[in-house]
Structure formats: structure tokens, C-alpha cells
XYZ file of C-alpha atoms in Angstrom:
637
model
C -47.946 19.203 -30.028
C -49.329 21.200 -27.043
C -47.571 24.400 -26.351
C -44.822 22.833 -23.785
C -43.432 20.864 -26.662
C -43.282 23.800 -29.010
C -41.705 26.134 -26.681
C -39.232 24.076 -24.881
C -36.808 23.156 -27.322
C -33.479 21.663 -26.773
C -32.111 22.146 -23.309
C -29.346 24.905 -23.391
C -25.638 23.352 -23.415
C -22.336 24.907 -22.241
C -19.101 23.993 -23.768
C -15.741 24.371 -22.725
C -12.280 23.054 -24.926
C -9.063 22.239 -23.711
C -6.220 21.435 -25.846
C -2.467 20.366 -26.288
C 0.285 18.917 -27.833
C 0.281 15.156 -28.375
C 2.898 12.517 -29.084
C 3.808 8.848 -30.349
C 2.190 7.551 -27.078
C 0.664 9.565 -24.549
C -1.871 9.009 -21.795
C -4.596 12.014 -21.685
C -6.991 13.194 -19.313
C -8.590 16.045 -18.094
C -8.581 17.471 -14.422
C -10.724 19.923 -12.663
C -11.123 21.531 -9.411
C -14.164 19.561 -8.259
C -13.916 16.242 -7.014
C -17.165 15.448 -8.030
C -18.385 16.864 -11.910
C -22.003 17.860 -12.114
C -24.778 15.767 -13.041
C -25.028 15.097 -16.757
C -21.186 16.481 -17.695
C -19.674 14.890 -20.776
C -16.641 14.418 -22.382
C -15.151 13.858 -25.592
C -11.650 14.010 -27.526
C -10.302 13.800 -30.794
C -6.676 13.972 -32.018
C -5.058 15.288 -35.244
C -2.125 13.591 -36.926
C -0.867 16.374 -39.864
C -3.949 17.891 -41.179
C -6.759 15.126 -40.655
C -8.607 15.178 -36.958
C -10.029 11.993 -35.983
C -13.537 11.220 -35.067
C -14.911 11.964 -31.269
C -14.149 9.711 -28.419
C -16.181 9.643 -25.206
C -14.006 10.196 -22.388
C -15.918 8.474 -18.941
C -16.214 10.920 -16.048
C -14.123 9.200 -13.091
C -15.938 9.323 -9.340
C -13.521 7.040 -7.177
C -14.260 8.497 -3.974
C -16.637 9.576 -1.844
C -16.537 12.967 -0.093
C -15.540 11.561 3.284
C -12.723 9.616 0.949
C -11.786 12.766 -0.155
C -8.708 15.071 0.637
C -7.840 18.385 -0.519
C -5.285 17.486 -2.536
C -7.941 15.478 -5.074
C -9.380 17.054 -8.233
C -12.069 15.663 -10.153
C -11.433 14.500 -13.800
C -12.313 11.768 -16.751
C -10.420 8.372 -17.010
C -7.554 8.509 -18.760
C -7.112 7.389 -22.393
C -3.968 6.423 -24.704
C -3.259 8.282 -27.797
C -1.020 7.050 -30.257
C 0.513 9.118 -33.599
C -0.925 12.440 -32.279
C 0.010 16.205 -33.040
C -2.428 17.898 -31.168
C -5.024 16.779 -28.890
C -8.802 18.721 -27.839
C -11.193 17.572 -25.339
C -14.595 19.215 -24.963
C -16.634 19.276 -21.758
C -20.182 19.902 -22.199
C -22.740 20.225 -20.012
C -26.245 22.443 -18.472
C -25.561 26.102 -17.871
C -23.570 26.955 -14.751
C -22.635 23.216 -14.170
C -19.212 23.058 -15.989
C -16.505 22.593 -13.336
C -13.936 24.865 -12.754
C -10.180 24.978 -13.838
C -10.328 22.261 -16.418
C -6.665 21.567 -17.445
C -5.985 18.924 -20.189
C -3.062 16.426 -18.715
C -1.051 14.860 -21.325
C 1.289 12.338 -20.138
C 4.547 10.955 -21.802
C 5.406 7.415 -19.797
C 8.880 7.700 -21.504
C 11.243 4.702 -21.775
C 11.757 2.131 -18.649
C 14.148 -0.766 -18.625
C 10.678 -2.580 -17.859
C 9.532 -2.083 -21.257
C 12.329 -4.926 -22.529
C 11.443 -7.568 -19.959
C 7.587 -8.267 -20.342
C 5.691 -11.070 -22.443
C 5.144 -9.838 -25.874
C 2.503 -12.264 -26.728
C -0.360 -14.107 -25.393
C 0.813 -16.498 -22.847
C -0.876 -19.737 -21.709
C -3.061 -18.592 -18.776
C -0.720 -18.978 -15.306
C 2.541 -19.219 -17.195
C 5.251 -16.660 -18.626
C 6.431 -16.004 -21.674
C 10.082 -17.220 -22.482
C 12.030 -14.180 -20.897
C 9.253 -12.670 -19.298
C 10.163 -11.005 -15.638
C 8.849 -12.919 -12.746
C 7.285 -10.836 -10.443
C 7.104 -11.397 -6.824
C 3.483 -12.645 -7.257
C 4.314 -15.481 -10.282
C 2.761 -18.367 -8.740
C 1.745 -20.274 -12.117
C 1.935 -23.550 -10.630
C -1.932 -24.463 -12.065
C -3.872 -23.106 -14.733
C -6.240 -21.663 -11.625
C -3.664 -19.639 -10.037
C -3.160 -16.496 -11.926
C 0.292 -15.012 -12.837
C 0.293 -11.093 -11.708
C 3.308 -8.987 -12.792
C 4.376 -6.751 -10.152
C 4.728 -3.081 -10.160
C 8.459 -3.341 -10.729
C 7.565 -5.187 -13.925
C 5.936 -2.351 -15.581
C 8.361 0.093 -14.384
C 6.582 1.818 -11.503
C 8.352 4.811 -10.698
C 7.632 4.699 -6.626
C 8.909 8.312 -5.942
C 5.296 9.235 -7.461
C 3.480 7.332 -4.855
C 2.324 9.427 -2.145
C -0.348 7.460 -0.882
C 0.204 5.217 2.424
C -1.230 1.552 2.052
C -4.757 1.356 4.071
C -6.313 -2.185 4.929
C -9.987 -2.755 4.825
C -11.850 -5.989 3.769
C -12.497 -7.675 0.890
C -16.311 -8.710 0.439
C -16.585 -8.695 -3.158
C -15.049 -7.157 -6.501
C -15.968 -4.275 -8.646
C -15.180 -4.751 -12.517
C -14.070 -1.616 -14.736
C -12.867 -1.116 -18.413
C -10.258 1.518 -18.665
C -12.298 3.292 -21.174
C -9.096 3.766 -23.340
C -7.833 2.696 -26.911
C -8.543 -0.817 -27.930
C -5.880 -1.163 -30.547
C -2.668 -0.760 -28.480
C 0.408 -3.507 -28.918
C 1.501 -5.980 -26.311
C 4.863 -3.739 -26.142
C 2.919 -0.735 -25.679
C 1.060 -2.103 -22.468
C 4.126 -1.006 -19.471
C 4.117 2.474 -20.833
C 0.265 2.786 -20.790
C -0.102 1.583 -16.978
C 2.803 4.456 -16.343
C 0.868 6.727 -17.966
C -2.289 5.618 -15.952
C -0.441 5.480 -12.770
C 0.910 9.262 -13.263
C -1.990 10.471 -14.001
C -4.349 8.794 -11.171
C -1.064 9.358 -8.810
C -0.592 13.283 -9.435
C -3.173 14.972 -11.593
C -5.987 13.402 -9.523
C -4.385 13.379 -6.369
C -5.186 10.043 -5.615
C -1.498 8.974 -4.743
C -1.334 5.994 -6.662
C -2.995 3.781 -9.527
C -6.788 3.625 -8.502
C -7.147 -0.113 -9.468
C -5.948 -3.060 -7.626
C -5.177 -4.878 -10.760
C -5.103 -4.457 -14.070
C -5.633 -6.773 -17.037
C -4.625 -6.181 -20.911
C -5.942 -7.373 -23.774
C -3.546 -10.179 -24.062
C -4.504 -11.700 -21.030
C -1.808 -10.284 -18.594
C -2.700 -9.265 -15.269
C -0.664 -6.520 -13.907
C -0.395 -5.416 -9.876
C -2.075 -1.899 -9.520
C -2.332 -0.228 -5.850
C 0.978 -0.852 -3.882
C 0.582 -2.522 -1.099
C 0.340 -6.133 -1.506
C -1.526 -8.182 -3.765
C -2.578 -10.728 -1.242
C -3.820 -7.898 1.265
C -7.204 -6.007 0.994
C -5.880 -2.510 0.394
C -8.087 0.344 -0.344
C -8.166 1.323 -3.262
C -9.626 4.072 -5.363
C -11.978 2.806 -8.184
C -15.642 3.137 -6.893
C -17.276 5.514 -4.529
C -18.521 4.381 -1.411
C -17.141 0.666 -1.820
C -13.197 1.135 -1.882
C -13.071 -0.431 1.426
C -15.003 -3.511 0.934
C -14.071 -4.467 -2.592
C -11.343 -4.699 -4.583
C -11.210 -3.023 -8.186
C -9.986 -5.294 -11.327
C -10.188 -2.927 -14.651
C -9.758 -4.487 -17.995
C -7.642 -1.689 -20.666
C -9.878 -1.151 -23.160
C -13.532 0.488 -24.117
C -15.958 -2.520 -24.269
C -18.867 -0.247 -25.065
C -17.017 -0.239 -28.526
C -16.063 -3.946 -29.140
C -16.126 -7.397 -27.127
C -14.140 -8.016 -24.260
C -11.311 -10.210 -25.606
C -11.520 -13.916 -24.427
C -7.759 -13.712 -22.963
C -8.793 -11.047 -20.747
C -11.987 -12.289 -19.595
C -10.444 -15.320 -18.411
C -7.774 -13.681 -16.856
C -10.246 -11.347 -14.741
C -11.922 -14.567 -13.671
C -8.674 -16.247 -12.695
C -7.828 -13.258 -10.543
C -11.315 -13.159 -8.997
C -11.153 -16.359 -8.123
C -7.680 -16.439 -6.412
C -8.280 -13.230 -4.673
C -11.627 -14.301 -3.289
C -9.681 -17.509 -2.052
C -7.101 -15.542 -0.725
C -9.821 -13.525 1.688
C -11.630 -16.948 2.419
C -14.809 -16.052 0.285
C -16.900 -17.498 -2.571
C -19.049 -15.944 -5.033
C -21.888 -17.434 -2.778
C -23.383 -14.805 -0.115
C -23.122 -10.938 -0.391
C -20.913 -7.864 -0.286
C -21.012 -4.920 1.471
C -22.146 -2.161 -0.748
C -22.706 1.585 -0.974
C -23.786 2.696 2.628
C -23.368 -0.980 3.969
C -26.137 -2.393 1.315
C -25.788 -5.771 0.748
C -24.899 -6.709 -3.197
C -23.378 -9.072 -5.183
C -19.729 -10.359 -4.647
C -19.201 -9.692 -8.280
C -20.580 -6.525 -9.554
C -19.643 -4.011 -12.762
C -19.001 -0.110 -12.019
C -22.546 0.964 -13.166
C -23.728 -1.266 -10.152
C -22.178 1.351 -7.383
C -21.607 4.418 -9.436
C -23.312 6.187 -12.352
C -21.292 5.576 -15.414
C -21.388 2.916 -18.499
C -18.283 1.079 -17.078
C -17.267 -1.483 -18.140
C -19.236 -0.956 -21.132
C -21.967 -2.578 -22.866
C -20.526 -5.572 -24.321
C -18.857 -6.489 -20.903
C -21.410 -5.797 -18.592
C -23.705 -8.289 -19.896
C -21.437 -10.991 -19.283
C -20.953 -10.551 -15.459
C -22.944 -13.493 -14.673
C -20.790 -16.009 -16.862
C -18.025 -14.394 -15.258
C -19.203 -15.099 -12.098
C -19.694 -18.945 -13.278
C -16.229 -19.202 -14.470
C -14.521 -17.653 -11.083
C -16.569 -20.247 -9.620
C -15.234 -22.957 -11.685
C -11.490 -21.674 -11.130
C -11.922 -21.653 -7.545
C -12.246 -25.520 -7.504
C -9.550 -25.777 -9.467
C -7.373 -24.077 -6.657
C -4.547 -26.308 -5.121
C -5.184 -27.499 -1.761
C -2.506 -25.826 -0.084
C -3.302 -22.292 -1.206
C -4.093 -20.991 2.490
C -7.769 -19.813 2.543
C -8.272 -19.240 6.309
C -5.937 -16.776 8.093
C -6.662 -14.063 5.571
C -4.050 -12.344 2.856
C -0.610 -13.562 3.540
C 2.304 -11.055 2.269
C 5.783 -11.376 2.611
C 8.067 -8.274 3.229
C 11.631 -8.984 2.556
C 14.941 -8.861 0.853
C 17.970 -10.479 -0.035
C 19.543 -9.432 3.441
C 18.512 -7.736 6.829
C 19.582 -4.128 4.747
C 17.261 -4.840 1.546
C 14.395 -6.064 4.175
C 14.673 -2.698 6.148
C 14.225 -0.756 2.562
C 11.611 -2.916 1.157
C 9.389 -2.474 4.632
C 10.224 1.281 3.782
C 8.785 1.001 0.618
C 5.750 -0.781 1.942
C 4.741 1.499 4.611
C 6.375 4.772 3.474
C 5.645 6.250 0.011
C 7.280 9.604 1.237
C 9.173 10.038 4.314
C 10.651 13.619 5.090
C 12.289 12.198 8.176
C 14.528 8.861 8.096
C 16.191 7.162 10.882
C 19.304 4.950 10.293
C 20.960 2.635 12.651
C 23.166 -0.267 12.430
C 22.240 -3.527 11.235
C 24.552 -5.333 13.384
C 23.339 -4.001 17.053
C 20.017 -3.591 18.661
C 20.438 -1.547 21.494
C 20.742 2.008 19.798
C 17.641 1.848 17.970
C 15.144 -0.376 20.311
C 13.174 3.322 21.451
C 13.733 4.360 17.672
C 10.501 2.626 16.489
C 7.873 4.545 18.300
C 9.477 7.810 17.768
C 9.987 7.051 13.757
C 6.170 6.293 13.824
C 5.406 9.822 15.634
C 7.736 11.578 13.132
C 6.634 9.747 9.952
C 9.926 7.971 9.353
C 11.177 4.417 8.390
C 14.603 3.013 9.947
C 16.750 2.195 7.761
C 19.824 -0.444 8.456
C 23.346 0.206 7.419
C 26.687 -1.363 8.084
C 29.103 0.341 10.373
C 31.369 1.637 7.324
C 29.101 1.521 4.253
C 25.739 2.361 3.164
C 24.197 -0.674 0.996
C 23.029 0.202 -2.093
C 19.708 -1.257 -1.396
C 19.711 1.626 1.111
C 20.875 3.989 -0.943
C 18.289 3.620 -3.741
C 15.772 4.091 -0.994
C 17.044 7.329 0.566
C 17.197 8.153 -3.410
C 13.470 7.773 -3.377
C 12.459 9.429 0.116
C 14.150 12.358 -0.893
C 14.262 13.078 2.930
C 15.001 16.807 4.608
C 16.008 15.319 7.668
C 17.906 12.109 9.010
C 18.693 10.851 12.273
C 21.406 8.737 13.021
C 21.067 6.612 16.043
C 24.468 6.023 18.165
C 28.030 7.205 18.207
C 30.524 6.602 15.717
C 31.351 2.947 17.118
C 27.775 1.954 15.988
C 27.669 4.108 12.714
C 30.975 5.570 11.462
C 31.647 9.247 10.741
C 32.330 8.419 7.335
C 28.738 7.325 6.821
C 27.339 10.534 8.377
C 29.055 12.233 5.745
C 27.523 10.084 2.892
C 24.351 10.665 4.227
C 24.824 14.231 4.478
C 24.259 13.952 0.530
C 20.897 13.215 0.862
C 19.976 15.661 4.329
C 20.831 17.159 6.948
C 21.909 14.385 9.530
C 21.686 14.532 13.757
C 23.061 12.276 15.948
C 20.799 10.587 18.674
C 23.613 9.344 20.728
C 24.869 9.339 24.659
C 27.701 7.326 26.108
C 26.119 4.359 26.417
C 22.503 2.788 25.087
C 20.564 4.047 27.842
C 21.447 7.412 27.055
C 21.031 6.995 23.369
C 17.033 5.805 24.497
C 16.514 8.976 26.434
C 18.002 10.865 23.515
C 15.620 9.473 21.075
C 12.743 10.365 23.676
C 13.901 14.120 23.866
C 13.758 14.231 20.191
C 10.019 12.916 20.031
C 8.009 13.712 22.725
C 7.549 17.220 24.659
C 4.964 15.071 27.132
C 3.154 11.600 27.280
C 0.760 10.385 29.310
C 2.283 6.626 29.414
C 5.905 5.465 29.106
C 6.743 1.666 28.200
C 10.095 0.634 29.687
C 12.272 -3.059 28.214
C 15.311 -4.224 29.059
C 18.408 -2.903 27.378
C 19.926 -6.301 27.481
C 17.916 -7.923 25.040
C 15.746 -7.125 22.112
C 12.931 -9.131 21.955
C 10.174 -7.234 24.546
C 11.208 -4.343 23.219
C 10.428 -4.786 19.841
C 7.155 -6.226 20.547
C 6.352 -3.603 22.828
C 7.442 -0.612 20.235
C 4.668 -1.730 18.339
C 1.869 -1.255 21.084
C 3.746 1.674 22.064
C 3.531 3.313 18.866
C -0.096 2.338 18.473
C -0.588 4.698 21.658
C 1.844 7.411 20.389
C 3.779 6.461 23.737
C 7.625 6.331 23.899
C 9.933 3.530 24.832
C 12.590 3.470 26.988
C 15.531 0.870 27.683
C 16.881 0.425 31.164
C 19.166 -2.219 32.561
C 17.017 -5.324 34.174
C 17.807 -4.836 37.801
C 18.021 -0.822 37.857
C 16.307 2.423 36.650
C 19.454 4.632 34.698
C 19.695 8.392 35.741
C 19.377 9.263 32.314
C 16.045 7.163 31.963
C 14.830 8.557 35.216
C 15.304 11.732 34.202
C 13.287 11.147 30.713
C 10.046 9.923 33.104
C 10.458 13.253 35.668
C 10.525 15.119 32.290
C 7.289 13.486 30.844
C 5.429 12.889 33.856
C 3.597 10.333 32.345
C 0.495 9.028 34.348
C 1.247 5.165 33.499
C 4.220 3.191 33.018
C 4.055 -0.302 31.383
C 7.025 -2.753 32.285
C 7.811 -4.938 29.157
C 8.697 -8.733 30.356
C 8.913 -10.725 33.090
C 10.904 -10.333 36.796
C 13.633 -11.841 34.405
C 13.928 -8.791 32.079
C 13.099 -5.881 34.545
C 12.708 -6.983 38.377
C 10.806 -5.729 40.864
C 13.772 -3.128 41.656
C 13.216 -1.174 38.365
C 9.077 -1.162 39.200
C 9.926 0.334 42.572
C 12.477 2.983 41.444
C 9.719 4.032 38.176
C 7.056 4.127 41.532
C 9.474 6.386 43.778
C 10.465 8.834 40.889
C 6.610 8.762 39.977
C 4.757 8.367 43.183
C 1.289 8.937 41.494
C 1.722 7.004 38.266
C 0.184 3.616 37.497
C 2.829 0.795 36.909
C 1.309 -2.384 35.314
C 3.802 -5.469 33.463
C 2.901 -7.167 30.458
C 4.581 -10.283 30.468
C 4.845 -14.142 29.441
C 6.431 -17.347 30.326
C 8.738 -16.491 27.057
C 9.764 -13.618 24.589
C 6.999 -15.142 22.073
C 4.345 -15.478 24.969
C 5.446 -11.977 26.078
C 5.015 -10.776 22.899
C 1.365 -12.262 22.280
C 0.600 -10.872 25.577
C 1.309 -7.510 24.592
C -0.765 -7.791 21.458
C -3.648 -9.283 23.061
C -3.852 -6.541 25.781
C -3.209 -3.455 23.220
C -5.665 -5.056 20.558
C -8.618 -6.688 22.691
C -10.848 -6.094 20.004
C -8.854 -7.676 16.816
C -6.809 -5.735 14.433
C -7.081 -5.852 10.467
C -3.307 -6.408 9.745
C -0.809 -8.474 12.051
C 2.826 -8.512 11.509
C 5.170 -11.698 12.357
C 8.693 -11.733 12.732
C 11.403 -13.749 13.577
C 12.032 -13.649 17.447
C 16.217 -15.423 17.490
C 17.328 -12.101 15.441
C 16.388 -8.509 16.157
C 17.107 -6.920 12.352
C 13.931 -7.431 10.575
C 11.269 -6.348 13.717
C 13.338 -3.324 14.146
C 12.848 -2.030 10.838
C 9.227 -3.445 10.748
C 8.030 -1.775 14.067
C 7.236 1.715 12.139
C 5.355 -0.266 9.385
C 3.454 -1.459 12.222
C 2.701 1.732 13.900
C 1.531 2.940 10.688
C -0.979 0.534 10.539
C -1.703 0.747 13.938
C -0.905 -3.027 14.353
C 0.684 -5.520 16.157
C 4.398 -7.198 16.004
C 3.772 -11.239 16.976
C 7.414 -12.804 17.176
C 7.538 -16.565 16.026
C 10.061 -19.522 16.102
C 11.549 -19.544 12.253
C 9.763 -23.202 11.640
C 6.608 -22.850 13.483
C 4.412 -20.636 15.633
C 4.002 -20.445 19.010
C 0.987 -21.948 20.817
C 0.445 -18.833 22.602
C 1.147 -16.564 19.847
C -1.280 -18.604 17.609
C -4.080 -18.427 19.966
C -3.710 -14.447 19.775
C -3.631 -14.127 16.250
C -6.844 -16.448 16.095
C -8.285 -13.752 18.365
C -7.370 -10.860 16.280
C -8.533 -12.285 13.123
C -6.503 -9.914 10.840
C -7.479 -9.501 7.335
C -3.999 -9.719 6.472
C -0.662 -11.185 7.930
C 2.344 -9.289 7.064
C 5.660 -11.349 7.438
C 8.805 -9.300 7.766
C 11.710 -11.159 5.947
C 12.536 -13.984 3.230
C 12.207 -17.618 4.175
C 15.407 -17.859 5.695
C 13.754 -15.858 8.445
C 10.455 -17.109 8.918
C 9.447 -20.202 6.656
C 6.602 -20.992 5.122
C 5.857 -23.535 7.857
C 5.676 -20.762 10.688
C 2.155 -19.502 8.885
C 0.769 -23.280 9.281
C 2.492 -25.653 12.031
C 2.077 -24.463 15.676
C 4.581 -25.532 18.194
């Protein structure tokens, strides 16, 4: 040996140990202050039952986001591990001197009980089919064994009040395959609870706001919806640093450094990837967008894009085989699967009240403010869409003298601190306001008519504005399509009669002093007299008009003019009723996306042309098939 070899010796290591109580079934991890752990950090866990300690199990260090994607509430940490029948849990972190993370905290999540636990299949079922008595999730589409059945978040008992992440849309160019690195010996019955534990750990302890993976697959071949926002959308998750916005993440529950991946899980992963690729119009051929924009294979493991062993020594070598199986499943997909218009998701409920609540859940994981309006008239709420977006609020619909149960449930989830009620007692009764006071302080925004109410909404939202939108208060269509455009530009929208500028709206224009006023709709909606009155009120402002031959053409014109470079998301709503689009404008505003109006059974030609130009990755439809039939997504009229 030379001198270097005899004097160097082993590298010095520093350790820190954190410990805490266990439970019958808990999900365990360690979090710390730094989002990125130091190089070379290791973590290992053991548990004690009675007097007996288990052997040590390695915990993987997670690195789900880049510095650009991180925010101040995020913490670094390990992947979570399910631990059963433990009285005490101990985790030791080890690293070179000076590299240990600060503020290490042992997190022990008890997933508790949920009604969902009794409603899931308890054994392996044929692929694409459910077991007897299984819950039928929103994505239970197993018409062929090439199309996966994916159980919804409700099916594993997601507590949506924990979710603080607002869905964002990226692009699906590939998939990153993971394993959870958790225990391998879990039962089928334990899976919903384990997922709830992972959810709580990811969302709260690490500050990600939701589950990190888009889809989770268990050892029994069942697939579960992870990240909220729609399985047919290109929802950005938190699963692989640098590629979250260009890939979706699928993770199998288990540690496949220890054992081979179960065949049922392997095949389900291939099914989900094949279907997901088809939804987004890609195959395994070609390349995905990887870290720093570099090309990579369509199907990769987490270790291909990060410093990790994931998805395990047994799983990673089979990714080539997995890719071939994806190709096989894509060939078997049914012909009527929409492969050309991007992902399509439907946001709806049993009625307009339930649809508004579903839209709120889709777009607002949390909200301090909520707007409440009647579900039987549109006038008071036409101006509310842009204001709701500015204040980070959904719009919920109520009956004049009653609050539907779906709205009660949504208010309980949101726990707002402020509620605005639109319109006077003739629209929303005082008894409803009294009920709402149990949730938060309530303020009415109202006037003697719809035009004064519109002005009151503007005063609540804006102290100044460079642009103002005007729509007819005598019909809903132009105001709803224009509301999404106004929201995208941070501008207010007011309603006025078709033949004059009301005193209340004129006063708002004088108060705000905008440089531009946009009239929505043709002369039949707002005539030349309105344009002239606006110009006289604001001599220095530019007055423009966005209009088409009818409401569908006007909505398409608004979308094309406001989003000339396209939009990753586009929303569709029926043009024959107001309710679904009324509550949908805030969701469109959050996504900075257009609202197009469609006929119930077919898409107007101009709307179809503009939709093609927008080239959205995902199309979201407001309302059920009673409002917008499936044929409207395919048939042009």
C-alpha cells in the first residue's frame, strides 16, 4: 500500500436519529428544511414491536421539484414508507460532516378510517374490470382489457380539504415510472389507507399540496388516481425534478429493489401508459422532452432523470419490456377513443348546483372568498366571473330560498373567511344569507337592478383598470364568453342595456378611467349608441368590438382574439343555458383559458375552427351529457 491508502481511512460520517410512536398502520417519512438534500445523504428506518426491533430498511431521498418549481412552504424529505404493527419507529440520517439537513422531523401519518375502505375490490380483478361491489369511479371505462380502470380519488377516500395545490396544465410527451419504495407485504384492503397516508405526507409534510404522482398502481393490479385535476388532462405533478411539466408520473406501491414487480401491477402500468399516451396523441415512438429540454425516451425510470435507484433493481431492467407491452395495448385500444383533440375531461354533476360545486373543486383547492348567486337567473352574476378570479374565488349557485346539499359540502371543504352574495333578496333570500353566516362573514353586492349590481361587483374588485369589458345585460351568452377574456386580462366586466349606457356603469367607467373599452357582441347586443356614449364618457379611450354572427360565433371570435398564440386548455359550455358557464368562468380564469359555447349535440363550425387554432392539450367540458352531449366533441354543425 502507498501512504495515501494507509492514512486516508474511511470517510467520516455524521448521523442524526429521529424517533416516535408507531401504530397498527402508519405511513412514515422524515422531512427537513432544505428542498434538496445534500449529496450522499442516506436514510434508514427500523421499527419496534414489543421488545423486538426489525432490521433496517433504506428510505429513498425524494427530489420531486427543481429550484424553479419550489416554493417557500416545501420541505425536502424521504419517500414515505408504510409501517404496520409498530410500537416505536426510528430513522437515522447519515452524511458527510456538515451535510446533514437541518430541522429533521419524523412524520408519522395515521390514515385513519374512511367509508372508501369498504367499497374497493379486495382481490385481483381481470384487467379493465371491477370486482363485485367495487366502487365505480369516474374513470371506470373498462370496455376492453386495453383500457384501464382507474379508481378515483373518492374511491381511496381523499380528504380534499388537505389539497392546497391549484391544478396546472403542462404537456404529456412521456412517462416517468416510479416505485413508492414502501413495504411489499401490504394487503389489498390496506391500499386506500396507505394512499391516504402518502397523500397527507406529500401534501402537508413536504408542502407539495397534493399527491406527487399522477397515478398509483398497487400490487393487485389496481390503478388509482393520484394528483387532482383530471386523468385525461396533462396535469403537472411533483414526481421528477425538471420534467414534471412534460411527463406524467406513475408509481407502483412497493420496493422493487427487494422483490420483482408483480405481474398484475406490471400489466396495469402498461395499460395506463398506453391509454394515457393515446389520449395525448403520442406513441412510444419518438422522444420526450427531458431535463433542460433534452430529448429522452418516451418511457423512462425515475433514475434516468434523477439521482435515485427508483424504480428499483428488479423493475428498471424491465422498462424495455414495458415499452413493448405499451405498444401492444395501444393496438388494442377501441377506435372511438379520441386521439386527436388532446385530453377531454368533463366537469359536471347531477344538476347545475352540483356542477358548480364540481367546478369549484376542480379549480380551487382552497379559497378564502366565495361568490354565491342564484341558479335560476344570470343577470346578477355576469360581472362576477372576472371579479371572482381577481379575488381567488369560485362561484357557487343556490336556490332562492335554499342551499343545495352539494353547496353545503363545498363550503365545508373550502372554509372561506368571506362570502359575497350577488343580488338582493328577490334573487337570494335573507334566510339563505343567514345560513351562509354559519360559514363566514357575508356581504351583499346588490343594487336596485342588474346594472347597479354589476357596478357594485366592479367596486368590490377594482380600484383601477386599463381595460374594461361591456356586455349586454339582456342576454347571458356574450358576457360569459367575454368573462373568461376579461379574467385572463385582469379586467372587469360590466353589463348595460343594449341601447344605452346606464348611469351606474358610466360612473364606474369614470372612476376607473380605462384606456380601452371592449364591447362584446354585435349591434344587436350593444348598439352604436352604447359605443358613442362610452366614447363621450372616455374621450381618450379606444373603443373596440368583438362580435360574430351569433353567440357561438361571438364566443369563438373572443377566444381567437384573446388567445392568438393558442391555449393549453379550452373550456366548452352549452350556449343554450347560462348556469354551467356562469360557475365555469372562474375556473377558466384560473387557467387563463377561453370559454367556447357549443350547441348541445354539435360544435358550431366557427367554434371548431378556433378550437383547432388554439390547439389545446386538454378540453374541459362544463356540465353532464344532458348539457353537452359527447357528439358535440366530434360533430361539427
